[in-house]
Amino acid sequence: MKFTPISQHSASRKGRLLLALTSVLLCGTALAQERGGTLTVGLSYDIDTLNVYSTGYLGDVQATVVEGLLAPDRNANYVPVLATTVPTIKNGGIKVSADGKQMSITYKLRRNVKWSDGTPFTSADVKFTWEAIKNPKFIAESKDGSEDVSSIDTPDPYTAVVNYKRVAPDYASTLFTFGIFPKHALEGKDLNTDVYNEKPLGTGPFKVKEFRRGQYVIMERNPLYWRKDSKGVQLPYLDQIVFKIIPDANTLVTQLKSGEIQMTPSVPYAQVTQLDALPNMNIVKNNVLSWQHLDFNFKGPEALRDLNVRQAFAYAINKSAISKALGGFPKPIDTVVVPVFSASNRNVVKYPYNPTKAKALLDAAGYKPGPDGIRVKNGQRMSYKILVQAGRANDEIAQQVIISSLKAVGIELQPDNKTGVAFREARYKGGYDVFYSGWITSADPVYSVFFKTGGVNNGQGFSNPKIDALLNRAENTLDPAVQKSALMDFQAELMKVLPTIPITTNLSVIAVTNKLGNFVPNPTNMTNFVNTSSWYLKK
């Protein structure tokens, strides 16, 4: 499974734990869907690559080109895409071995699907995708799921049987959902350098016409797209989608007002009121599977490896002040499993805002205020760099509140904000002292990518054997009761050792022209662009 920072990929399992999401449907009332037109979208982050498995950001652009076997819908339920059905134990698509340690999944594939170059899509592409991703020479952002597969059988062009080494409850949100690679175009190629990274070949509704790094990506209709509407009209309706790279929040809002862009999937909270007043703009508030967090680098300053210091950080941070500074949209939380899930543990150790207690913890740890008010121990000042993605207005506002809160107890935080590849590299490699950002996940998340020893998103270098064991138990069973129990225990232990401080949940605010029909927001890390084929612009 892919987890991404909100630049934009919890305790619940698909179809098992309660998922209470509020989604807003903007279909518009139109007599008929109009064909044609160009939708211009503003993205607040720079794009590193168009390879969905290599990017360190949300795959907004990639989702219009590349399709998987399944995809989550607006309610975070998986639905078939290139597969004809969602495999389950009940329909015979999932079979667990007699000893309960392995499983196989059979995907029945759609017929008459073509890649945008006209080559038929087959089960050979599914098998090749696994082989390409697990290849150690391929430097991917995430290879989650590839290591769990022992083999793939392709008895015919429209059947793929995926054999797993373990029982994998997260199968639907890993490699075969995020996208399939075209075997005929990539076999024998270096996926790290191939032109595919600039111009991916897909089965989706659009294809890449032009990609100018740091500027824009122009997508044009794929005339060979397989999907049709209820009247038999071939999709997509739109001629083009243009993604403009606009990292500066003020510029993004200015271009929304002027009509230079008609949509942005991430409106700064401070700008919501003025955009909501525009007569031609709809503001969509979308509950997403996401939370903000402050992480400590365990490979960094020695003080941050002291539990007393981490607890002092937690007590010093005024989460309510952060929520208020962001218009009240995000809500304070106490655990990394967001509260929409029934496995969110409300009985974890909590760290309510208490600067007096924070100071007492720092005093007990031997950190005394220096002449300038910043605490010192053995000649080491408590002065650290805090990483935030540059240009993310919401995060930069929260960063200032955190800096102010920590200064009040004698800890100095200096902004170290980065963008593009520099931000991505710092996040993955631990190029920070403390790191403030957000994660958005799939409907059946795997927390080991964040908190297990060596996890792909564990750039902070955190390692804890008890956490590892609890995550292994949660992530190797199809029994929802076992999953929930392990996840509840995991959260309790995580908040005791405190490698991360959960700050707030997230509400995604999307600005979109009222001329766009059939737009439905998506709460998962598959992005709001996972199903653009039916979008249309009203004349």
Coordinates of C-alpha atoms in Angstrom, one line a residue:
M1 CA 0.0 0.0 0.0
K2 CA 1.1 3.5 -0.8
F3 CA 1.1 6.2 1.9
T4 CA 1.8 9.7 1.0
P5 CA 2.3 13.0 2.7
I6 CA -0.5 15.5 2.3
S7 CA 1.0 17.6 -0.4
Q8 CA -0.8 16.9 -1.4
H9 CA -0.7 6.9 1.9
S10 CA -7.1 3.8 9.3
A11 CA -7.5 1.2 11.9
S12 CA -10.4 -0.1 9.9
R13 CA -10.4 -2.9 7.5
K14 CA -12.4 -2.9 4.3
G15 CA -16.0 -3.8 4.8
R16 CA -15.4 -4.8 8.5
L17 CA -15.1 -1.8 10.7
L18 CA -17.4 1.1 10.7
L19 CA -16.5 3.9 8.3
A20 CA -18.4 7.1 8.7
L21 CA -17.6 9.5 6.0
T22 CA -19.3 12.5 4.7
S23 CA -18.9 12.9 1.0
V24 CA -20.4 15.6 -1.2
L25 CA -21.6 14.9 -4.7
L26 CA -21.5 17.7 -7.2
C27 CA -23.2 16.2 -10.2
G28 CA -25.1 19.3 -11.3
T29 CA -28.5 18.9 -12.9
A30 CA -28.0 18.7 -16.6
L31 CA -30.2 17.2 -19.3
A32 CA -27.1 15.6 -20.9
Q33 CA -23.4 15.3 -20.3
E34 CA -21.5 17.6 -22.6
R35 CA -18.5 16.4 -24.5
G36 CA -15.4 18.5 -24.9
G37 CA -13.7 21.3 -23.1
T38 CA -10.6 21.7 -20.9
L39 CA -10.5 21.6 -17.2
T40 CA -7.5 23.4 -15.6
V41 CA -6.4 22.2 -12.2
G42 CA -4.0 23.9 -9.8
L43 CA -1.7 21.6 -7.8
S44 CA 0.1 23.0 -4.7
Y45 CA 3.1 20.8 -5.1
D46 CA 5.8 20.1 -7.6
I47 CA 5.7 16.7 -9.4
D48 CA 8.8 14.6 -9.1
T49 CA 7.8 11.8 -11.6
L50 CA 4.7 10.5 -13.4
N51 CA 5.5 7.0 -12.4
V52 CA 2.8 6.3 -9.8
Y53 CA 5.1 3.8 -7.9
S54 CA 8.1 6.2 -7.8
T55 CA 6.4 9.5 -6.8
G56 CA 6.7 10.7 -3.3
Y57 CA 3.5 12.7 -3.6
L58 CA -0.2 12.0 -4.3
G59 CA -0.7 10.6 -7.8
D60 CA -3.3 13.2 -8.9
V61 CA -2.0 13.3 -12.4
Q62 CA -1.1 9.7 -12.6
A63 CA -4.6 8.6 -11.6
T64 CA -6.0 10.0 -14.9
V65 CA -3.7 7.8 -16.9
V66 CA -2.9 4.6 -15.0
E67 CA -5.6 2.2 -13.7
G68 CA -5.4 -0.7 -11.3
L69 CA -7.5 -3.8 -10.9
L70 CA -9.6 -2.2 -8.2
A71 CA -10.1 1.3 -6.8
P72 CA -11.8 2.8 -3.8
D73 CA -15.0 4.7 -4.4
R74 CA -16.3 7.9 -2.6
N75 CA -17.3 5.7 0.5
A76 CA -13.8 4.1 0.6
N77 CA -15.3 0.8 -0.6
Y78 CA -13.3 -1.1 -3.3
V79 CA -14.9 -1.5 -6.7
P80 CA -13.7 -3.3 -9.8
V81 CA -11.8 -1.4 -12.5
L82 CA -9.6 -3.6 -14.7
A83 CA -10.9 -6.6 -12.8
T84 CA -14.6 -7.6 -13.3
T85 CA -15.2 -8.2 -9.6
V86 CA -13.7 -7.6 -6.2
P87 CA -12.3 -11.0 -5.0
T88 CA -13.7 -12.2 -1.6
I89 CA -13.8 -15.4 0.3
K90 CA -17.5 -15.6 -0.3
N91 CA -17.3 -15.4 -4.1
G92 CA -14.3 -17.7 -4.2
G93 CA -11.9 -15.1 -5.3
I94 CA -9.8 -15.5 -2.1
K95 CA -8.7 -18.9 -0.8
V96 CA -6.8 -19.3 2.4
S97 CA -4.5 -22.3 2.9
A98 CA -5.4 -25.1 5.3
D99 CA -2.9 -23.9 7.8
G100 CA -4.2 -20.4 7.6
K101 CA -0.7 -18.9 6.7
Q102 CA -1.1 -18.3 3.0
M103 CA -3.7 -17.2 0.5
S104 CA -4.3 -16.9 -3.2
I105 CA -6.4 -14.3 -5.0
T106 CA -8.0 -14.8 -8.4
Y107 CA -8.6 -11.8 -10.5
K108 CA -10.9 -12.1 -13.6
L109 CA -9.9 -9.3 -16.0
R110 CA -11.9 -7.2 -18.3
R111 CA -11.9 -8.1 -22.0
N112 CA -11.4 -5.7 -24.8
V113 CA -9.3 -3.3 -22.7
K114 CA -6.4 -1.6 -24.6
W115 CA -3.4 0.4 -23.6
S116 CA -3.5 3.9 -25.1
D117 CA -1.1 2.7 -27.9
G118 CA -3.6 0.0 -29.0
T119 CA -2.0 -3.1 -27.4
P120 CA -4.4 -5.4 -25.6
F121 CA -4.3 -5.5 -21.8
T122 CA -3.8 -9.0 -20.4
S123 CA -2.9 -11.0 -17.4
A124 CA 0.7 -10.9 -18.5
D125 CA 0.7 -7.2 -17.6
V126 CA -0.4 -8.0 -14.1
K127 CA 2.4 -10.5 -13.6
F128 CA 4.9 -8.2 -15.2
T129 CA 3.9 -5.4 -12.8
W130 CA 4.8 -7.5 -9.8
E131 CA 8.0 -8.6 -11.3
A132 CA 9.0 -5.1 -12.2
I133 CA 8.2 -3.6 -8.8
K134 CA 9.9 -6.3 -6.7
N135 CA 13.1 -6.0 -8.9
P136 CA 15.7 -4.6 -6.5
K137 CA 17.1 -2.4 -9.2
F138 CA 13.9 -0.4 -9.4
I139 CA 14.0 2.5 -6.9
A140 CA 10.3 2.8 -6.0
E141 CA 8.7 5.1 -3.4
S142 CA 6.9 2.0 -2.1
K143 CA 7.0 -1.7 -3.0
D144 CA 4.4 -2.6 -0.5
G145 CA 2.7 -5.9 -1.4
S146 CA 5.3 -7.0 -3.8
E147 CA 7.3 -8.9 -1.2
D148 CA 4.2 -10.7 0.0
V149 CA 3.6 -12.4 -3.3
S150 CA 5.4 -15.7 -4.0
S151 CA 4.2 -16.2 -7.6
I152 CA 1.5 -15.3 -10.1
D153 CA -0.2 -17.7 -12.4
T154 CA -1.7 -16.6 -15.7
P155 CA -3.8 -19.6 -17.0
D156 CA -5.3 -17.4 -19.7
P157 CA -5.1 -13.8 -20.9
Y158 CA -8.0 -12.8 -18.6
T159 CA -7.1 -14.6 -15.4
A160 CA -4.4 -13.7 -12.9
V161 CA -3.9 -15.9 -9.8
V162 CA -1.8 -14.1 -7.2
N163 CA -0.3 -16.4 -4.6
Y164 CA 0.7 -14.8 -1.3
K165 CA 3.2 -15.9 1.2
R166 CA 1.0 -14.7 4.0
V167 CA -2.6 -13.8 4.7
A168 CA -2.7 -10.2 3.5
P169 CA -5.8 -8.2 4.6
D170 CA -4.4 -5.1 2.8
Y171 CA -4.3 -6.8 -0.6
A172 CA -6.8 -4.4 -2.2
S173 CA -4.7 -1.3 -1.5
T174 CA -1.3 -2.4 -2.7
L175 CA 0.4 -2.8 -6.0
F176 CA -2.5 -4.0 -8.2
T177 CA -4.7 -1.2 -7.1
F178 CA -2.4 1.7 -7.7
G179 CA -1.7 0.8 -11.3
I180 CA -0.6 -1.8 -13.8
F181 CA 2.6 -1.5 -15.9
P182 CA 2.5 -2.3 -19.7
K183 CA 4.7 -5.3 -20.2
H184 CA 5.1 -4.7 -24.0
A185 CA 6.5 -1.2 -23.4
L186 CA 8.6 -1.7 -20.3
E187 CA 10.0 -5.2 -20.5
G188 CA 13.8 -5.1 -20.4
K189 CA 13.8 -1.3 -19.7
D190 CA 15.3 0.5 -16.7
L191 CA 12.3 1.8 -14.8
N192 CA 14.4 4.4 -13.0
T193 CA 15.3 6.2 -16.2
D194 CA 12.8 5.2 -18.9
V195 CA 10.7 7.8 -20.7
Y196 CA 7.7 6.1 -18.9
N197 CA 8.5 8.3 -15.9
E198 CA 7.8 11.4 -18.1
K199 CA 5.1 10.0 -20.3
P200 CA 3.4 6.9 -18.7
L201 CA 1.4 4.5 -20.9
G202 CA -1.9 3.6 -19.4
T203 CA -5.4 2.2 -19.9
G204 CA -7.0 5.2 -18.2
P205 CA -9.3 7.9 -19.7
F206 CA -6.4 10.3 -20.5
K207 CA -2.9 10.2 -21.8
V208 CA 0.0 12.6 -21.3
K209 CA 0.4 15.1 -24.1
E210 CA 3.1 17.3 -22.5
F211 CA 5.0 17.4 -19.2
R212 CA 7.0 20.5 -18.3
R213 CA 8.6 20.1 -14.9
G214 CA 7.8 22.7 -12.4
Q215 CA 5.2 24.2 -14.8
Y216 CA 2.4 21.9 -16.0
V217 CA 1.1 18.6 -17.3
I218 CA -1.3 18.5 -20.2
M219 CA -3.6 15.4 -20.4
E220 CA -5.6 14.7 -23.5
R221 CA -8.5 12.2 -24.1
N222 CA -7.5 8.6 -24.7
P223 CA -9.6 7.7 -27.8
L224 CA -9.2 4.0 -27.0
Y225 CA -10.5 4.1 -23.4
W226 CA -12.7 1.1 -22.6
R227 CA -15.4 2.6 -20.4
K228 CA -18.7 3.9 -21.8
D229 CA -21.6 5.7 -20.1
S230 CA -25.1 4.3 -19.5
K231 CA -26.1 5.4 -23.0
G232 CA -23.2 3.7 -24.7
V233 CA -21.2 6.9 -25.3
Q234 CA -17.5 6.3 -25.0
L235 CA -15.8 8.2 -22.1
P236 CA -14.2 10.5 -21.2
Y237 CA -16.3 13.5 -21.9
L238 CA -13.5 16.1 -21.4
D239 CA -11.0 16.8 -24.2
Q240 CA -8.2 17.8 -21.8
I241 CA -7.2 18.2 -18.2
V242 CA -4.3 20.6 -17.6
F243 CA -2.5 20.4 -14.2
K244 CA -0.6 23.6 -13.4
I245 CA 2.1 23.5 -10.7
I246 CA 1.4 26.4 -8.3
P247 CA 3.3 25.8 -5.0
D248 CA 2.4 29.3 -3.7
A249 CA -0.9 29.4 -1.9
N250 CA -1.6 33.0 -2.6
T251 CA -1.0 32.6 -6.4
L252 CA -3.2 29.5 -6.4
V253 CA -6.1 31.5 -4.9
T254 CA -5.5 34.4 -7.2
Q255 CA -5.8 32.2 -10.2
L256 CA -8.9 30.6 -8.9
K257 CA -10.5 34.0 -8.6
S258 CA -9.4 35.1 -12.1
G259 CA -10.6 31.8 -13.7
E260 CA -7.1 30.8 -14.9
I261 CA -7.7 27.6 -13.0
Q262 CA -11.1 26.0 -12.4
M263 CA -10.2 23.6 -9.6
T264 CA -7.8 22.9 -6.8
P265 CA -8.0 19.8 -4.6
S266 CA -6.4 21.6 -1.6
V267 CA -7.7 25.0 -0.6
P268 CA -5.8 26.7 2.3
Y269 CA -8.3 26.9 5.2
A270 CA -7.7 30.7 5.5
Q271 CA -9.0 31.2 2.0
V272 CA -12.2 29.2 2.2
T273 CA -14.5 32.1 3.1
Q274 CA -13.5 34.4 0.3
L275 CA -13.6 31.6 -2.3
D276 CA -17.0 30.4 -1.0
A277 CA -18.3 33.9 -1.9
L278 CA -17.4 33.5 -5.6
P279 CA -20.6 33.0 -7.6
N280 CA -19.0 30.5 -10.0
M281 CA -17.2 28.3 -7.5
N282 CA -18.3 25.4 -5.3
I283 CA -16.5 24.6 -2.1
V284 CA -16.5 20.9 -1.3
K285 CA -15.6 19.8 2.2
N286 CA -14.3 16.2 2.1
N287 CA -13.6 14.1 5.1
V288 CA -10.4 12.2 4.3
L289 CA -8.5 9.4 5.9
S290 CA -5.8 11.7 7.1
W291 CA -4.0 13.1 10.1
Q292 CA -1.4 15.7 10.9
H293 CA 1.6 14.7 13.0
L294 CA 4.9 15.9 14.5
D295 CA 7.7 13.3 14.2
F296 CA 11.0 13.1 16.0
N297 CA 14.2 12.1 14.3
F298 CA 15.7 9.2 16.3
K299 CA 18.8 9.5 14.3
G300 CA 19.2 13.2 15.1
P301 CA 19.8 15.2 18.3
E302 CA 20.3 13.1 21.4
A303 CA 17.7 15.0 23.4
L304 CA 14.9 13.8 21.0
R305 CA 15.6 10.2 22.0
D306 CA 14.7 11.1 25.6
L307 CA 11.1 10.2 26.4
N308 CA 10.8 13.0 28.9
V309 CA 11.7 15.5 26.1
R310 CA 9.2 14.0 23.7
Q311 CA 6.5 14.1 26.3
A312 CA 7.4 17.8 27.1
F313 CA 6.9 18.5 23.4
A314 CA 3.5 16.9 23.5
Y315 CA 2.3 18.8 26.6
A316 CA 3.6 22.1 25.2
I317 CA 1.8 21.9 21.9
N318 CA -1.6 23.6 21.9
K319 CA -3.6 21.5 19.4
S320 CA -6.7 23.6 20.0
A321 CA -4.8 26.7 19.0
I322 CA -3.7 25.0 15.8
S323 CA -7.3 24.1 15.0
K324 CA -8.5 27.6 15.7
A325 CA -5.7 29.1 13.6
L326 CA -6.8 26.9 10.7
G327 CA -10.5 28.1 10.9
G328 CA -11.6 25.1 13.1
F329 CA -11.6 22.8 10.1
P330 CA -9.1 20.2 11.5
K331 CA -9.9 18.7 14.9
P332 CA -7.4 17.7 17.7
I333 CA -6.7 14.0 18.0
D334 CA -4.9 11.8 20.5
T335 CA -4.0 8.8 18.3
V336 CA -2.8 8.0 14.8
V337 CA -5.9 6.0 13.9
V338 CA -8.4 8.6 12.8
P339 CA -11.7 8.7 14.7
V340 CA -13.9 7.7 11.8
F341 CA -12.7 4.2 12.4
S342 CA -14.1 2.0 15.1
A343 CA -10.6 0.8 16.0
S344 CA -9.5 4.3 17.0
N345 CA -8.4 3.8 20.6
R346 CA -9.8 6.5 22.8
N347 CA -8.1 5.2 25.9
V348 CA -4.5 5.9 24.9
V349 CA -2.2 8.0 27.1
K350 CA -3.2 11.6 26.3
Y351 CA -1.1 14.7 26.5
P352 CA -3.4 17.7 27.0
Y353 CA -2.0 21.2 26.6
N354 CA -0.1 21.8 29.8
P355 CA 3.0 24.0 29.5
T356 CA 3.6 23.8 33.3
K357 CA 3.9 20.0 33.1
A358 CA 6.2 20.4 30.0
K359 CA 8.5 22.6 31.9
A360 CA 8.6 20.2 34.8
L361 CA 9.5 17.3 32.5
L362 CA 12.4 19.3 31.0
D363 CA 13.6 20.4 34.4
A364 CA 13.6 16.7 35.6
A365 CA 15.5 15.7 32.4
G366 CA 18.2 18.3 33.3
Y367 CA 17.4 20.9 30.7
K368 CA 17.7 24.3 32.4
P369 CA 16.8 27.8 30.9
G370 CA 19.8 29.7 29.6
P371 CA 20.3 33.5 29.5
D372 CA 18.1 33.8 26.4
G373 CA 15.4 31.5 27.8
I374 CA 16.3 28.5 25.7
R375 CA 17.1 25.4 27.7
V376 CA 20.6 24.0 27.9
K377 CA 22.1 20.7 29.1
N378 CA 25.8 19.9 29.0
G379 CA 26.4 22.9 26.7
Q380 CA 23.7 21.7 24.2
R381 CA 20.9 24.2 23.5
M382 CA 17.5 22.9 22.8
S383 CA 17.4 24.5 19.4
Y384 CA 16.1 22.3 16.5
K385 CA 15.0 22.5 12.9
I386 CA 11.4 21.9 12.1
L387 CA 10.7 20.6 8.5
V388 CA 7.5 21.6 6.7
Q389 CA 6.7 21.5 3.0
A390 CA 7.2 25.0 1.7
G391 CA 4.2 26.7 0.2
R392 CA 1.7 24.5 2.1
A393 CA -0.2 27.4 3.8
N394 CA -2.0 25.3 6.3
D395 CA 1.1 23.5 7.4
E396 CA 3.1 26.8 7.6
I397 CA 0.4 28.3 9.8
A398 CA 0.5 25.3 12.1
Q399 CA 4.2 25.4 12.2
Q400 CA 4.2 28.9 13.6
V401 CA 1.8 27.9 16.4
I402 CA 4.0 25.0 17.2
I403 CA 7.1 27.2 17.2
S404 CA 5.4 29.6 19.6
S405 CA 4.2 26.9 21.9
L406 CA 7.6 25.3 22.2
K407 CA 9.4 28.6 22.8
A408 CA 7.1 29.2 25.8
V409 CA 8.7 26.2 27.5
G410 CA 12.2 26.9 26.5
I411 CA 12.6 25.0 23.2
E412 CA 13.6 26.8 20.0
L413 CA 12.4 25.5 16.7
Q414 CA 13.7 27.0 13.5
P415 CA 11.8 26.7 10.2
D416 CA 13.5 24.5 7.6
N417 CA 11.0 24.4 4.9
K418 CA 11.6 22.6 1.6
T419 CA 9.7 21.8 -1.5
G420 CA 9.8 19.3 -4.4
V421 CA 12.5 16.7 -4.4
A422 CA 14.4 18.3 -1.5
F423 CA 11.3 17.9 0.7
R424 CA 10.8 14.3 -0.4
E425 CA 14.4 13.4 0.3
A426 CA 14.4 15.0 3.7
R427 CA 11.2 13.2 4.6
Y428 CA 12.4 9.7 3.6
K429 CA 16.0 10.0 4.8
G430 CA 15.4 11.8 8.1
G431 CA 16.8 15.1 7.0
Y432 CA 15.2 17.0 9.9
D433 CA 15.1 17.2 13.6
V434 CA 11.3 17.3 13.9
F435 CA 8.9 17.1 11.0
Y436 CA 5.4 18.4 10.7
S437 CA 3.2 17.1 7.9
G438 CA 0.2 14.9 7.2
W439 CA -0.5 11.4 6.0
I440 CA -3.4 10.3 3.9
T441 CA -4.1 6.6 3.6
S442 CA -6.1 3.9 1.9
A443 CA -9.3 2.4 3.4
D444 CA -7.4 -0.5 4.9
P445 CA -4.1 1.1 6.0
V446 CA -0.9 -0.7 7.1
Y447 CA 0.8 1.2 9.9
S448 CA 4.0 -0.7 9.6
V449 CA 5.1 1.6 6.8
F450 CA 5.2 4.4 9.4
F451 CA 6.2 2.8 12.6
K452 CA 7.7 -0.7 12.0
T453 CA 11.4 -1.0 12.0
G454 CA 12.6 -0.2 8.5
G455 CA 9.2 0.9 7.3
V456 CA 9.2 2.8 4.0
N457 CA 7.9 6.0 5.5
N458 CA 9.8 5.6 8.8
G459 CA 12.4 8.2 7.9
Q460 CA 12.7 9.1 11.6
G461 CA 14.5 5.7 12.3
F462 CA 12.0 4.6 15.0
S463 CA 12.3 1.0 16.1
N464 CA 10.4 -0.8 18.9
P465 CA 10.1 -4.7 19.0
K466 CA 6.7 -4.6 20.8
I467 CA 5.3 -2.2 18.1
D468 CA 6.7 -4.5 15.4
A469 CA 5.0 -7.6 16.9
L470 CA 1.6 -5.9 17.3
L471 CA 1.7 -4.6 13.7
N472 CA 2.7 -8.1 12.5
R473 CA -0.4 -9.5 14.3
A474 CA -2.7 -6.9 12.8
E475 CA -1.4 -7.2 9.3
N476 CA -1.4 -11.0 8.9
T477 CA -5.0 -12.0 9.5
L478 CA -8.4 -11.7 7.9
D479 CA -10.1 -11.9 11.2
P480 CA -11.5 -8.4 12.0
A481 CA -11.6 -9.0 15.7
V482 CA -7.9 -9.9 15.8
Q483 CA -7.1 -6.9 13.6
K484 CA -8.9 -4.5 15.9
S485 CA -7.5 -5.9 19.1
A486 CA -3.9 -5.7 17.8
L487 CA -4.5 -2.2 16.5
M488 CA -5.9 -1.0 19.8
D489 CA -2.9 -2.4 21.6
F490 CA -0.6 -0.9 19.0
Q491 CA -2.0 2.6 19.6
A492 CA -1.8 2.3 23.4
E493 CA 1.9 1.3 23.1
L494 CA 2.7 3.9 20.5
M495 CA 1.4 6.8 22.6
K496 CA 3.5 5.6 25.6
V497 CA 6.8 5.6 23.7
L498 CA 5.7 8.7 21.6
P499 CA 7.8 8.6 18.4
T500 CA 5.1 10.9 16.9
I501 CA 2.6 13.4 18.2
P502 CA -0.8 13.2 16.5
I503 CA -2.0 16.7 16.1
T504 CA -5.3 16.9 14.2
T505 CA -7.5 15.1 11.7
N506 CA -7.9 16.6 8.3
L507 CA -10.7 18.0 6.2
S508 CA -9.9 18.4 2.6
V509 CA -11.4 21.6 1.1
I510 CA -11.7 21.4 -2.7
A511 CA -12.6 24.4 -4.8
V512 CA -14.2 23.5 -8.1
T513 CA -16.1 25.4 -10.8
N514 CA -19.8 25.0 -10.7
K515 CA -19.6 24.1 -14.4
L516 CA -18.0 20.7 -13.6
G517 CA -20.5 17.9 -13.5
N518 CA -20.2 14.4 -12.1
F519 CA -17.3 15.4 -9.7
V520 CA -17.2 13.2 -6.6
P521 CA -14.5 13.6 -4.0
N522 CA -12.5 10.6 -2.8
P523 CA -11.4 10.3 0.9
T524 CA -8.4 8.0 0.2
N525 CA -4.9 8.3 -1.0
M526 CA -6.0 7.3 -4.5
T527 CA -6.9 11.0 -4.9
N528 CA -9.9 12.9 -6.2
F529 CA -8.8 12.1 -9.8
V530 CA -9.3 8.3 -9.5
N531 CA -12.4 8.5 -11.7
T532 CA -12.3 11.4 -14.1
S533 CA -13.8 9.7 -17.1
S534 CA -17.4 10.8 -16.3
W535 CA -16.5 14.5 -15.5
Y536 CA -17.9 17.0 -17.9
L537 CA -18.1 20.8 -18.3
K538 CA -21.5 22.4 -18.7
K539 CA -21.8 24.8 -21.6

